[in-house]
mmCIF file of N, CA and C in Angstrom:
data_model
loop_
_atom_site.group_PDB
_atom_site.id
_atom_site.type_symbol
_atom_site.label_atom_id
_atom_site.label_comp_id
_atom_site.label_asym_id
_atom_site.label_seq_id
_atom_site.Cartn_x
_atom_site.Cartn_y
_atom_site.Cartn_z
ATOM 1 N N UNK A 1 -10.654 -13.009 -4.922
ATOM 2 C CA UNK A 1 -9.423 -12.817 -4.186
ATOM 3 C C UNK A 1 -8.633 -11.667 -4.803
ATOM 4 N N UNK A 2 -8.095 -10.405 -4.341
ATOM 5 C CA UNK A 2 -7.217 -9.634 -4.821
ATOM 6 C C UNK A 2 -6.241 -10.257 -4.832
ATOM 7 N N UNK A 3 -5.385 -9.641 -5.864
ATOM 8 C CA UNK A 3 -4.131 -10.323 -6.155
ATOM 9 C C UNK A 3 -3.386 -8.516 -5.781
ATOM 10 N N UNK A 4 -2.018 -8.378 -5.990
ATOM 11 C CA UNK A 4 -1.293 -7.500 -5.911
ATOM 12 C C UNK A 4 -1.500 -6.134 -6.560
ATOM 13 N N UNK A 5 -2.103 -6.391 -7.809
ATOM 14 C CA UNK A 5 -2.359 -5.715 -9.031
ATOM 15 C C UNK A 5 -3.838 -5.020 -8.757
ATOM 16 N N UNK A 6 -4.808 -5.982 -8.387
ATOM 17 C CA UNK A 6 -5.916 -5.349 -7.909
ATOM 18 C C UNK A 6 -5.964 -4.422 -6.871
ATOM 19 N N UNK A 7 -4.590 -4.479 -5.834
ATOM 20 C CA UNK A 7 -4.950 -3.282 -4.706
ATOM 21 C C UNK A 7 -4.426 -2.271 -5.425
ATOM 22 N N UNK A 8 -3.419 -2.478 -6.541
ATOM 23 C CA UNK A 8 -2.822 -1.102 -6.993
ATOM 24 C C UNK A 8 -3.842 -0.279 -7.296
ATOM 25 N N UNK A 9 -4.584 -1.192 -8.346
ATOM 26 C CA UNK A 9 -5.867 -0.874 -9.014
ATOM 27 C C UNK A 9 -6.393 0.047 -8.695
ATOM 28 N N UNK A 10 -7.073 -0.685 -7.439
ATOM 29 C CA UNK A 10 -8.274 0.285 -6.309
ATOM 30 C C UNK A 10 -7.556 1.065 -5.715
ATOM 31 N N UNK A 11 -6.554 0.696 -5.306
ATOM 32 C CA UNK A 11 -5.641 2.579 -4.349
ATOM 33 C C UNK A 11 -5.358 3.674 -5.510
ATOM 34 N N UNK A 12 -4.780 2.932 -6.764
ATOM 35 C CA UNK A 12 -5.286 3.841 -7.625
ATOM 36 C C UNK A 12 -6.157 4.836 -8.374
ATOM 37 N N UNK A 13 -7.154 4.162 -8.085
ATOM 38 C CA UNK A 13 -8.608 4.836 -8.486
ATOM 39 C C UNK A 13 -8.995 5.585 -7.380
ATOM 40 N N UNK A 14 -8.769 5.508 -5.917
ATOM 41 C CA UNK A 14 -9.122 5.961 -4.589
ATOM 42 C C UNK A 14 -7.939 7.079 -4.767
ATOM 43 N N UNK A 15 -7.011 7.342 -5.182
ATOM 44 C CA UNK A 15 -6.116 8.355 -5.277
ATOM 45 C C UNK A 15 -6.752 9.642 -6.125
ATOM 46 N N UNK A 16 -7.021 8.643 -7.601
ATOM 47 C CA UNK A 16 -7.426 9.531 -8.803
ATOM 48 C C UNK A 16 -8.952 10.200 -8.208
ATOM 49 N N UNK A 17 -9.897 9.379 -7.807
ATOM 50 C CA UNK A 17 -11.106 10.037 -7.149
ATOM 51 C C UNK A 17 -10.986 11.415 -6.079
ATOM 52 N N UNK A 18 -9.935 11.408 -4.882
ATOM 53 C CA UNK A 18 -9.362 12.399 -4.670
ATOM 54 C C UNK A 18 -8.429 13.457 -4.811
ATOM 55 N N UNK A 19 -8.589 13.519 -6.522
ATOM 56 C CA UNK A 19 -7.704 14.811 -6.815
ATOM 57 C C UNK A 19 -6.466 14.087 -7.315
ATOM 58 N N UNK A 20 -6.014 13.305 -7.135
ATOM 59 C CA UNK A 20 -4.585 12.905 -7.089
ATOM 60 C C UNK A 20 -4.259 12.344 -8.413
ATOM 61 N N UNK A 21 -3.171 12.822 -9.212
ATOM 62 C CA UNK A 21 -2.300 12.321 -10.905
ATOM 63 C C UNK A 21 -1.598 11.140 -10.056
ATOM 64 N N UNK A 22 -2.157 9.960 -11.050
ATOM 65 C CA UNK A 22 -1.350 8.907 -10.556
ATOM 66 C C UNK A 22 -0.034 8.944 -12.135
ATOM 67 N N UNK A 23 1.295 8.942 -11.411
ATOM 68 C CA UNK A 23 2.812 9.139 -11.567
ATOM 69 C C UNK A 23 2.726 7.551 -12.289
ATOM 70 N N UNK A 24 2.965 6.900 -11.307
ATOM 71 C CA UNK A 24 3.370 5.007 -11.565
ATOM 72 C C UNK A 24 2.008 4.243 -11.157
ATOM 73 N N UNK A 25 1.550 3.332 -11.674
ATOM 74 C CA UNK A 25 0.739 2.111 -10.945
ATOM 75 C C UNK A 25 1.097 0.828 -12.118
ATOM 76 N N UNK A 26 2.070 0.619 -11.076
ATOM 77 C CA UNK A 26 3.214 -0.875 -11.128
ATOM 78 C C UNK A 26 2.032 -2.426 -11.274
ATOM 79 N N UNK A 27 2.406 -2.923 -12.076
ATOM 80 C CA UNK A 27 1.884 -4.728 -12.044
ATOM 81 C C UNK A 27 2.878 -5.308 -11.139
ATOM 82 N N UNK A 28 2.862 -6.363 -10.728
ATOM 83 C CA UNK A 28 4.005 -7.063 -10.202
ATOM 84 C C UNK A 28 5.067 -7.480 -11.148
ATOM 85 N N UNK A 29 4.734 -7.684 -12.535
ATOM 86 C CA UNK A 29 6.070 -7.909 -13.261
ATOM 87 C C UNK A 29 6.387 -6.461 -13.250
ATOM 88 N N UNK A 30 6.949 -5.105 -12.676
ATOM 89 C CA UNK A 30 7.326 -3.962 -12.589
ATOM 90 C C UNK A 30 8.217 -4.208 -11.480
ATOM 91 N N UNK A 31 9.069 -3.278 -11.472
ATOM 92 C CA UNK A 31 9.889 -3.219 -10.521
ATOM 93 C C UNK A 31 10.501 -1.420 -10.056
ATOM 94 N N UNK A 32 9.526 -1.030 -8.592
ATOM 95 C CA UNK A 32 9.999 0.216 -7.835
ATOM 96 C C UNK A 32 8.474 0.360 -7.438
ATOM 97 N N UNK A 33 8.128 1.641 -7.116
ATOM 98 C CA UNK A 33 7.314 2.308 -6.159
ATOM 99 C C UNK A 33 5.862 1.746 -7.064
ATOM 100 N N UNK A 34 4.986 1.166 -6.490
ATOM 101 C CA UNK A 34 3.905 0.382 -7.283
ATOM 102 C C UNK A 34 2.567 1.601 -7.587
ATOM 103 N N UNK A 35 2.595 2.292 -5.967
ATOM 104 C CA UNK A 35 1.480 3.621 -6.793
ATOM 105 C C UNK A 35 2.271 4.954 -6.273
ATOM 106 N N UNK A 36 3.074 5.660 -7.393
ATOM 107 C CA UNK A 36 3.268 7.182 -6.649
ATOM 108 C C UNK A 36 2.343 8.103 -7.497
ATOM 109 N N UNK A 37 1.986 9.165 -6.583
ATOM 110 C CA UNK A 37 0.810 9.790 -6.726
ATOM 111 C C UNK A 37 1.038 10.759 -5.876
ATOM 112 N N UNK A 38 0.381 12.339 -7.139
ATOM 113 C CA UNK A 38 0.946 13.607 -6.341
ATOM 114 C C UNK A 38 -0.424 14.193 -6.733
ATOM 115 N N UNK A 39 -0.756 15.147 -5.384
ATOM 116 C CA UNK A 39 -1.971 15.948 -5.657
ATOM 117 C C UNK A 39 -1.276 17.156 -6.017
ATOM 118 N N UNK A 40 -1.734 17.945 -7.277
ATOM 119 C CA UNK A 40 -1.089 18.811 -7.670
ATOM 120 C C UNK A 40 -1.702 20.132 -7.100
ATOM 121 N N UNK A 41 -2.873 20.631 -6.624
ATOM 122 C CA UNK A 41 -2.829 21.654 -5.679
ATOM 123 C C UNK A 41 -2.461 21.602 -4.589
ATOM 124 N N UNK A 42 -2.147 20.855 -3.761
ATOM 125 C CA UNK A 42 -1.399 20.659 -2.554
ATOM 126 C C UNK A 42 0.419 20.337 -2.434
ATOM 127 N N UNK A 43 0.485 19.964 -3.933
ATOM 128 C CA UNK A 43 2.021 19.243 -4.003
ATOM 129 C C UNK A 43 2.210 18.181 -3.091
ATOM 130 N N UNK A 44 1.092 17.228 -2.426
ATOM 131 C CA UNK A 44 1.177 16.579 -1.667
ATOM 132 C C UNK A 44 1.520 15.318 -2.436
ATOM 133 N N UNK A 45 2.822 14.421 -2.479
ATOM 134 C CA UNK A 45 3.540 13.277 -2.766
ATOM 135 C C UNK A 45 2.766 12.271 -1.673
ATOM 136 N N UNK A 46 2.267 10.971 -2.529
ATOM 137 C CA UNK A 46 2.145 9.484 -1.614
ATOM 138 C C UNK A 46 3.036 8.504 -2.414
ATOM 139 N N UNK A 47 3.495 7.803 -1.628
ATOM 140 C CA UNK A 47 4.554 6.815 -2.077
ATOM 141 C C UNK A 47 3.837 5.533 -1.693
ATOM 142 N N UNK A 48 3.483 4.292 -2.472
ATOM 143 C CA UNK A 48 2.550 3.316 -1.694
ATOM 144 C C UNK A 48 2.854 1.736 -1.822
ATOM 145 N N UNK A 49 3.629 0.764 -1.358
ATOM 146 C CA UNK A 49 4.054 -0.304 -1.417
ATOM 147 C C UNK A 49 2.653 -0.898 -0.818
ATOM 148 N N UNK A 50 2.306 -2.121 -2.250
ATOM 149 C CA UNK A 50 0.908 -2.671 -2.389
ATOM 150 C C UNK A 50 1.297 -4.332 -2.147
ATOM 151 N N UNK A 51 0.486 -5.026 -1.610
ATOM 152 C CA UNK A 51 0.739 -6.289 -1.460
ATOM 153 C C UNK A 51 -0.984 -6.956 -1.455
ATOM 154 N N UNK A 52 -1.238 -8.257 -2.285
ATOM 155 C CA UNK A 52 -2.162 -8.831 -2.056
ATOM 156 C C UNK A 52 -2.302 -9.828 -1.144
ATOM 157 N N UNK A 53 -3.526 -10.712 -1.604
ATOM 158 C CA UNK A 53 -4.101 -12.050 -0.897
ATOM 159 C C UNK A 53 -3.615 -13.162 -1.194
ATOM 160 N N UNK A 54 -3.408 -13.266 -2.989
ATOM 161 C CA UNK A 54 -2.818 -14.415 -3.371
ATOM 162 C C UNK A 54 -1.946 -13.954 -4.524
ATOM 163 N N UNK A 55 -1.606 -14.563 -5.099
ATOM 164 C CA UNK A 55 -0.498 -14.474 -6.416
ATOM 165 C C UNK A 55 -1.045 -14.379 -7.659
ATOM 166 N N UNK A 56 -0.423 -13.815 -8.033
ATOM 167 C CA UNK A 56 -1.145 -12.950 -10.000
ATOM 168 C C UNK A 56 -1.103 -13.381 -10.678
ATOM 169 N N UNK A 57 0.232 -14.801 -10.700
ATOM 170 C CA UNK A 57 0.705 -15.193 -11.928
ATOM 171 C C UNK A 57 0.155 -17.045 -11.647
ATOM 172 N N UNK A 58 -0.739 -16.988 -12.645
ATOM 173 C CA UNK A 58 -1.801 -17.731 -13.011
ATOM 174 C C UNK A 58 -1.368 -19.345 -13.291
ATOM 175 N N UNK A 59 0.141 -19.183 -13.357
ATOM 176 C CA UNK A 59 0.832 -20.806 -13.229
ATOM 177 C C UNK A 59 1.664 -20.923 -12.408
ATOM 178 N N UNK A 60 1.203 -20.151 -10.871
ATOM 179 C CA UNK A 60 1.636 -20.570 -9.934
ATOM 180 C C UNK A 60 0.521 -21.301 -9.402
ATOM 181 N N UNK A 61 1.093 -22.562 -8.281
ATOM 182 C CA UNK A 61 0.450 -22.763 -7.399
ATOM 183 C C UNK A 61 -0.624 -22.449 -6.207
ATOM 184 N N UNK A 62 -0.310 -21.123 -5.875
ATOM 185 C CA UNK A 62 -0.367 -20.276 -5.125
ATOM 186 C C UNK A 62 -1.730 -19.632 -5.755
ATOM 187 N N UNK A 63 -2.079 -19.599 -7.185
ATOM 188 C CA UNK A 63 -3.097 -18.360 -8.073
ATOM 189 C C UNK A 63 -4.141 -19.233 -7.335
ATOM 190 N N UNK A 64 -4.911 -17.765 -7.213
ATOM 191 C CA UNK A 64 -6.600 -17.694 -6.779
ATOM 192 C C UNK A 64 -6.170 -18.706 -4.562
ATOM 193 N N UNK A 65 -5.490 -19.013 -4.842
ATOM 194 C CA UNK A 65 -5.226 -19.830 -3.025
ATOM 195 C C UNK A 65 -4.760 -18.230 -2.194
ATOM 196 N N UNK A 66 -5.641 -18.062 -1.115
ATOM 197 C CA UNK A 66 -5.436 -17.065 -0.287
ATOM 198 C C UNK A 66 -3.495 -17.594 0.390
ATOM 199 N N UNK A 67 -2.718 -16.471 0.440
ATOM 200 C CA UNK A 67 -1.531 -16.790 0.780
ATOM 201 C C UNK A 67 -1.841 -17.702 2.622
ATOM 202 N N UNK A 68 -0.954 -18.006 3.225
ATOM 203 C CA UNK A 68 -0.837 -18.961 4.292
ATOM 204 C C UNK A 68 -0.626 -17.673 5.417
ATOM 205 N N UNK A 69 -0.514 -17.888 6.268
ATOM 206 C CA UNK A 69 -0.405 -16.716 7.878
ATOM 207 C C UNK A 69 1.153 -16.969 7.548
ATOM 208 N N UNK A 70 2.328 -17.788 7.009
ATOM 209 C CA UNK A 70 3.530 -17.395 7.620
ATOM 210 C C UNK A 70 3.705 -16.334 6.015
ATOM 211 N N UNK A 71 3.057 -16.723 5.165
ATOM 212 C CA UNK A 71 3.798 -15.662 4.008
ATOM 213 C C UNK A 71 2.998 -14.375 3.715
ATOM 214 N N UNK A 72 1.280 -14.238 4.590
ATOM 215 C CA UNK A 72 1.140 -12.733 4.722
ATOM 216 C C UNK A 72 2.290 -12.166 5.603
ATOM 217 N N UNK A 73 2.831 -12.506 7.002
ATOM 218 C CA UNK A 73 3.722 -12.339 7.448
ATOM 219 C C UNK A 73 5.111 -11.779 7.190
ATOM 220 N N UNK A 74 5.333 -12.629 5.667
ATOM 221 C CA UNK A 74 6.440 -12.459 5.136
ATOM 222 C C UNK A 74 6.242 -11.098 3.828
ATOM 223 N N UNK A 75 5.194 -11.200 3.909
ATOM 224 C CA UNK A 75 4.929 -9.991 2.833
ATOM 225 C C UNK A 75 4.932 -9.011 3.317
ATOM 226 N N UNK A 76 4.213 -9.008 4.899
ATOM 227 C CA UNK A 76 4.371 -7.578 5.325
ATOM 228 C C UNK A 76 5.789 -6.661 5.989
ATOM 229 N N UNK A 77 6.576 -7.929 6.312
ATOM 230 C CA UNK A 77 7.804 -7.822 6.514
ATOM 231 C C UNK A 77 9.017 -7.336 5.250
ATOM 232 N N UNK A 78 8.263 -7.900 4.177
ATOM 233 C CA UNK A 78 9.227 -7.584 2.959
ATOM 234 C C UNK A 78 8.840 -5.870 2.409
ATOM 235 N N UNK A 79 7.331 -5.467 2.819
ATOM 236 C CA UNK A 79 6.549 -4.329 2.241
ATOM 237 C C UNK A 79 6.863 -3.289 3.498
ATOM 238 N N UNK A 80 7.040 -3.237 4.299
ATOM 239 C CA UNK A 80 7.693 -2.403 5.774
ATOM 240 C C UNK A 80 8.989 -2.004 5.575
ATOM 241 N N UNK A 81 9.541 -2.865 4.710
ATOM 242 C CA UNK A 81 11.315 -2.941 4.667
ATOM 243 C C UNK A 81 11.143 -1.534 3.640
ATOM 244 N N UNK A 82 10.278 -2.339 2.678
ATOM 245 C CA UNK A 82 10.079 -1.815 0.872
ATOM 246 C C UNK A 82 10.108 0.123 1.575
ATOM 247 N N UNK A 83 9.000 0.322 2.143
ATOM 248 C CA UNK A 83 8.223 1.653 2.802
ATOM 249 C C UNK A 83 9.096 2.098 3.695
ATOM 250 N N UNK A 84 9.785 1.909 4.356
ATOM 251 C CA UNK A 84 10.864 2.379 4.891
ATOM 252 C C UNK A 84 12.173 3.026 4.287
ATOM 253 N N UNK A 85 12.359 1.970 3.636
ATOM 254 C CA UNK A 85 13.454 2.409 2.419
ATOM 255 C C UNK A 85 12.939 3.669 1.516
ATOM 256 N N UNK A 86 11.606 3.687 1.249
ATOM 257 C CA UNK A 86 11.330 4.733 0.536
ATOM 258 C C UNK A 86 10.968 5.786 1.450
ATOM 259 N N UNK A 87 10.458 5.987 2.814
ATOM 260 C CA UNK A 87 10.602 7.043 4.004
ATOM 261 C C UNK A 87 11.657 7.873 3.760
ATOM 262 N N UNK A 88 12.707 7.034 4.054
ATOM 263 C CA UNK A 88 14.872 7.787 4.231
ATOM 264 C C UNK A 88 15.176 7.891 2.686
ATOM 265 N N UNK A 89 14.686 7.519 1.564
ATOM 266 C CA UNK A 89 14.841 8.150 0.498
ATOM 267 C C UNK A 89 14.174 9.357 -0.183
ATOM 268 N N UNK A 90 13.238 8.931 0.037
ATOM 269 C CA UNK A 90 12.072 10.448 -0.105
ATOM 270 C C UNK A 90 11.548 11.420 1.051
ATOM 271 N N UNK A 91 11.353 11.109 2.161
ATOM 272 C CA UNK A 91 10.816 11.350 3.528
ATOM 273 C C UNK A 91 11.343 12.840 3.876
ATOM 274 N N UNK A 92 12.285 13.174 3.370
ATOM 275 C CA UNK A 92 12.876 14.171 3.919
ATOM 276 C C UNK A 92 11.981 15.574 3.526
ATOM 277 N N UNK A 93 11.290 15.533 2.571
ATOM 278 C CA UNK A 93 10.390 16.392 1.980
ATOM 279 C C UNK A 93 9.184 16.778 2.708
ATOM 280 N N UNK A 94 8.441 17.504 3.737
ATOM 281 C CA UNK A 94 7.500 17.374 4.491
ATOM 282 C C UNK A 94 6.112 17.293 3.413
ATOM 283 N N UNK A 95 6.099 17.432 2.379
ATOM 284 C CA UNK A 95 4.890 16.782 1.386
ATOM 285 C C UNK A 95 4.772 15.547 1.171
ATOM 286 N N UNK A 96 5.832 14.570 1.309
ATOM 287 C CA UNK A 96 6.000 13.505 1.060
ATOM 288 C C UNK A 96 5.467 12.235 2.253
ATOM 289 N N UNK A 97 4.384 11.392 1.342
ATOM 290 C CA UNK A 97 3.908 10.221 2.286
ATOM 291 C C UNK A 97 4.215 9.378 1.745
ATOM 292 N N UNK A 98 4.482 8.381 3.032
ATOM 293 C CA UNK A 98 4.550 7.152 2.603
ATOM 294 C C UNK A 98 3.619 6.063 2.778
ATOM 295 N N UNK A 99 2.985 4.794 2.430
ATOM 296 C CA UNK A 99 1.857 4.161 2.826
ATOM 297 C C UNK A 99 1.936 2.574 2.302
ATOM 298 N N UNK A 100 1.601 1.684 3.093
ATOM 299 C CA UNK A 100 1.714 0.211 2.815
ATOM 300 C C UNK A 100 -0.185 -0.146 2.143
ATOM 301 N N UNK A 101 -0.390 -0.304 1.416
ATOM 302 C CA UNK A 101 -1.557 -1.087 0.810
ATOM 303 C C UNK A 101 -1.636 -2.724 1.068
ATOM 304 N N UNK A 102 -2.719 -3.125 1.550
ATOM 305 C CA UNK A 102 -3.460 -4.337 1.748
ATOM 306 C C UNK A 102 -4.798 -4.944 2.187
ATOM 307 N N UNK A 103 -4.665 -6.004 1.655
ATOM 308 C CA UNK A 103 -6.010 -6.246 1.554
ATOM 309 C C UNK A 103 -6.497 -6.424 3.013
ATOM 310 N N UNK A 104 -7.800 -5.907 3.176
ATOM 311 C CA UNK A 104 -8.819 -5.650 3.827
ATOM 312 C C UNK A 104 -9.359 -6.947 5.093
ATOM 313 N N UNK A 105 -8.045 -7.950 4.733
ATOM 314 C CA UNK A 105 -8.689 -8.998 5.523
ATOM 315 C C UNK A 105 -7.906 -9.604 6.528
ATOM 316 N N UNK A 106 -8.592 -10.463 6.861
ATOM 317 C CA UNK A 106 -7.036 -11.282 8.199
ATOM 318 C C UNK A 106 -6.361 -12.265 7.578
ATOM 319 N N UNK A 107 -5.260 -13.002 7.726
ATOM 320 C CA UNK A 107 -4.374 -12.564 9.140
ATOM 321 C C UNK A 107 -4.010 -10.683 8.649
ATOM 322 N N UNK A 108 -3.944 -9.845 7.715
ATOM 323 C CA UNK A 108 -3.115 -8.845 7.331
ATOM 324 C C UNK A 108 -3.689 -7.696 8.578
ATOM 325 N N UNK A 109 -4.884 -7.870 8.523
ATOM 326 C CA UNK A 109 -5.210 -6.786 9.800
ATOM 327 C C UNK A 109 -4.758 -7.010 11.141
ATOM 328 N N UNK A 110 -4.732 -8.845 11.653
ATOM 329 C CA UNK A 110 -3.544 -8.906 12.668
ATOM 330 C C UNK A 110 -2.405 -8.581 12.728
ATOM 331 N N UNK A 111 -2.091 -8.938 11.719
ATOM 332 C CA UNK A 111 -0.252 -8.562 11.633
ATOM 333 C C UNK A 111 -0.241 -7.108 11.657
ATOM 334 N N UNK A 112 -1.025 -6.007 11.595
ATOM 335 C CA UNK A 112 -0.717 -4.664 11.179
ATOM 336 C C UNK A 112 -1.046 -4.269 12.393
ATOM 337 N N UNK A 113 -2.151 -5.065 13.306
ATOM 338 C CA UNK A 113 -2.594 -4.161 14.107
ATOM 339 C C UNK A 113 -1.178 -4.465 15.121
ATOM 340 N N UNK A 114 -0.596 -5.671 15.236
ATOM 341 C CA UNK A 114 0.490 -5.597 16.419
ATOM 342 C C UNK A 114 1.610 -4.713 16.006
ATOM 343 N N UNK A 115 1.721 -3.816 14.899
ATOM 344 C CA UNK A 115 2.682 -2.845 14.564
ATOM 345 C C UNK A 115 1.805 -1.354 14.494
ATOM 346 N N UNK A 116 0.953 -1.239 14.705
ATOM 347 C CA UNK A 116 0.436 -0.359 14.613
ATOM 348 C C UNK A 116 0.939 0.958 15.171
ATOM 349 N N UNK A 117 1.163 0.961 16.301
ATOM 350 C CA UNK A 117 1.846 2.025 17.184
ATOM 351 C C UNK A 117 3.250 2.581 16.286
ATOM 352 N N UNK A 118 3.713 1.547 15.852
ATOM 353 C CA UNK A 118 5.161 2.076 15.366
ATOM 354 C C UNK A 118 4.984 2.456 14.247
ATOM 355 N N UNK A 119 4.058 1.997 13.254
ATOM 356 C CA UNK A 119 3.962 2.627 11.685
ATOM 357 C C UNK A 119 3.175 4.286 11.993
ATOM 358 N N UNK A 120 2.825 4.593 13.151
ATOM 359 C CA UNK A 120 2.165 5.844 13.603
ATOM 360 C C UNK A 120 3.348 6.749 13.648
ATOM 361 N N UNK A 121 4.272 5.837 14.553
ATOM 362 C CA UNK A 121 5.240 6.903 14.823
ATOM 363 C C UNK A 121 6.420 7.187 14.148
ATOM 364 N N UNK A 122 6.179 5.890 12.672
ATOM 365 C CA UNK A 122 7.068 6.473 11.284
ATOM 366 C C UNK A 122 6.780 7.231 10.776
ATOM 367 N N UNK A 123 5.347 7.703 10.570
ATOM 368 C CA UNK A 123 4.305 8.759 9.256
ATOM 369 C C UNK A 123 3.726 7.546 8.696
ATOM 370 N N UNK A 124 3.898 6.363 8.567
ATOM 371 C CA UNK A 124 3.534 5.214 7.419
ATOM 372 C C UNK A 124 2.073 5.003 7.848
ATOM 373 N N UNK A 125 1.280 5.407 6.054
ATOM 374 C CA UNK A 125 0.032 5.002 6.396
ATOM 375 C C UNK A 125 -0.270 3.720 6.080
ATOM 376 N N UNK A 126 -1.623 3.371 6.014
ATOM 377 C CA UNK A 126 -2.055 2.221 5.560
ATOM 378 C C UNK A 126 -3.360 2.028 4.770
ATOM 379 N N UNK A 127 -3.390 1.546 3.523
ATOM 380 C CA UNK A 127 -4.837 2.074 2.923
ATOM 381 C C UNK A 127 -4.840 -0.005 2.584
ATOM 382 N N UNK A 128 -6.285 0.305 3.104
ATOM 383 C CA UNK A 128 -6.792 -1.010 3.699
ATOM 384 C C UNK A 128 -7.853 -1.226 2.339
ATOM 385 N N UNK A 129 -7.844 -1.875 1.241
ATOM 386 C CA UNK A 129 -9.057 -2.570 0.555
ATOM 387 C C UNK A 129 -9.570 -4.138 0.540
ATOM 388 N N UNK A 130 -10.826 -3.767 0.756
ATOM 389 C CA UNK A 130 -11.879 -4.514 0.713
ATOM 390 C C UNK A 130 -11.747 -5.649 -0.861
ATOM 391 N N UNK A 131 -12.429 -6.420 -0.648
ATOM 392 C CA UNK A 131 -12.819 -7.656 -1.729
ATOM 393 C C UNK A 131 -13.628 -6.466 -2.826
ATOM 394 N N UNK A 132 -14.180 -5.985 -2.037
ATOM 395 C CA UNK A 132 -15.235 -4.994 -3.510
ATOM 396 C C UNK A 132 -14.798 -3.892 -3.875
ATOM 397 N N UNK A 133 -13.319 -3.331 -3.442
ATOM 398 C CA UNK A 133 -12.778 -2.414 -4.315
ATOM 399 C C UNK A 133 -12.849 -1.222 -3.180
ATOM 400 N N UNK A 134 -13.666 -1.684 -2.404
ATOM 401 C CA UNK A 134 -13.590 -0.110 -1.546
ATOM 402 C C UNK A 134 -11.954 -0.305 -0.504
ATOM 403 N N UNK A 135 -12.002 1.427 -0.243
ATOM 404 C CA UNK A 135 -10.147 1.666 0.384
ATOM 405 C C UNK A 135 -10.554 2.650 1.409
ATOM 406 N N UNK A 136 -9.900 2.172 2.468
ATOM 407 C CA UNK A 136 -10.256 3.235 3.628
ATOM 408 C C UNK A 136 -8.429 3.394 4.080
ATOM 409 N N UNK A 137 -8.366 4.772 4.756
ATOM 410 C CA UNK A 137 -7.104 4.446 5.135
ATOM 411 C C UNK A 137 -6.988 4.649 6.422
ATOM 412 N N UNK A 138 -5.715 4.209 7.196
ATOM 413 C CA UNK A 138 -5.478 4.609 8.691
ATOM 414 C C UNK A 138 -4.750 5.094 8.597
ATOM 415 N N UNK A 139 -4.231 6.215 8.835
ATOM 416 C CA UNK A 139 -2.492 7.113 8.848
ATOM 417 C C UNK A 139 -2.547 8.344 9.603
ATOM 418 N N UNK A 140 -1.895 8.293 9.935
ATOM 419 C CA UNK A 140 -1.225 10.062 10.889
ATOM 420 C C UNK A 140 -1.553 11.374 10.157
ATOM 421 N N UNK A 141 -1.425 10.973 8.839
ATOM 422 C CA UNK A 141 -1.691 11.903 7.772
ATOM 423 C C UNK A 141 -3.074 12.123 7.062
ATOM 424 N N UNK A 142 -3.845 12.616 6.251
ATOM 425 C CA UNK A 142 -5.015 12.698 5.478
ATOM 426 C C UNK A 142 -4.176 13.574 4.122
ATOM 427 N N UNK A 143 -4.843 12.599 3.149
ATOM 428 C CA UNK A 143 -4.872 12.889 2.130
ATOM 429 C C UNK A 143 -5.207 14.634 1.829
#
């Protein structure tokens, strides 16, 4: 099961594999932008609010239990807010991306696909990992 930390992980390494100095890659006990990451021949800025499957912290209830459909829900609602906020704070820069990270599975691919149209027509990408570490992304933008 990815936990929060593991998508940083892998979007991290999927950043660093394409060229990209990773800036921050946040644990969940961290607090602000979990992966920022700038390709330095392009000056191209990604800003990336990461969310997992289940919970990290190992004396919760919740550790290794895939989260429930109302609190992927609530995660993606809390991580849209997160990515938005960082859009109108940073966004103004035309190098600057922004992108929601999650795991690779359902309900998260339902919930994304019924917003889909509108995270198109924010710039907000989406880099989607897999259980085995692999990251594909969907966005308006290319790396």
């Amino acid at each position: 099961m990815l936990t929060e930390n593991d998508v940083v992980a892998h979007v991290a390494n999927h950043l660093r594999a394409s060229g990209y100095r990773i800036d921050a890659e946040l644990r969940t006990d961290e607090h602000g932008i979990d992966v920022d990451a700038v390709h330095p021949r392009r000056r191209q800025r990604v800003l990336i609010e990461a969310k997992g499957e289940t919970s990290s912290k190992k004396d919760t209830a919740r550790f290794g239990a895939p989260f429930t459909r109302a609190q992927c829900k609530t995660h993606l609602a809390v991580a849209l807010l997160a990515v938005v906020r960082l859009r109108d704070q940073y966004g103004h820069s035309p190098r600057t991306r922004v992108a929601l990270a999650l795991p690779d599975l359902e309900p998260h691919l339902t919930l994304a696909k019924t917003i889909r149209r509108s995270l198109r027509t924010l710039g907000v990408g989406l880099f989607w990992v897999s259980t085995t570490g692999r990251v594909r992304l969907d966005s308006p933008w290319r790396l």
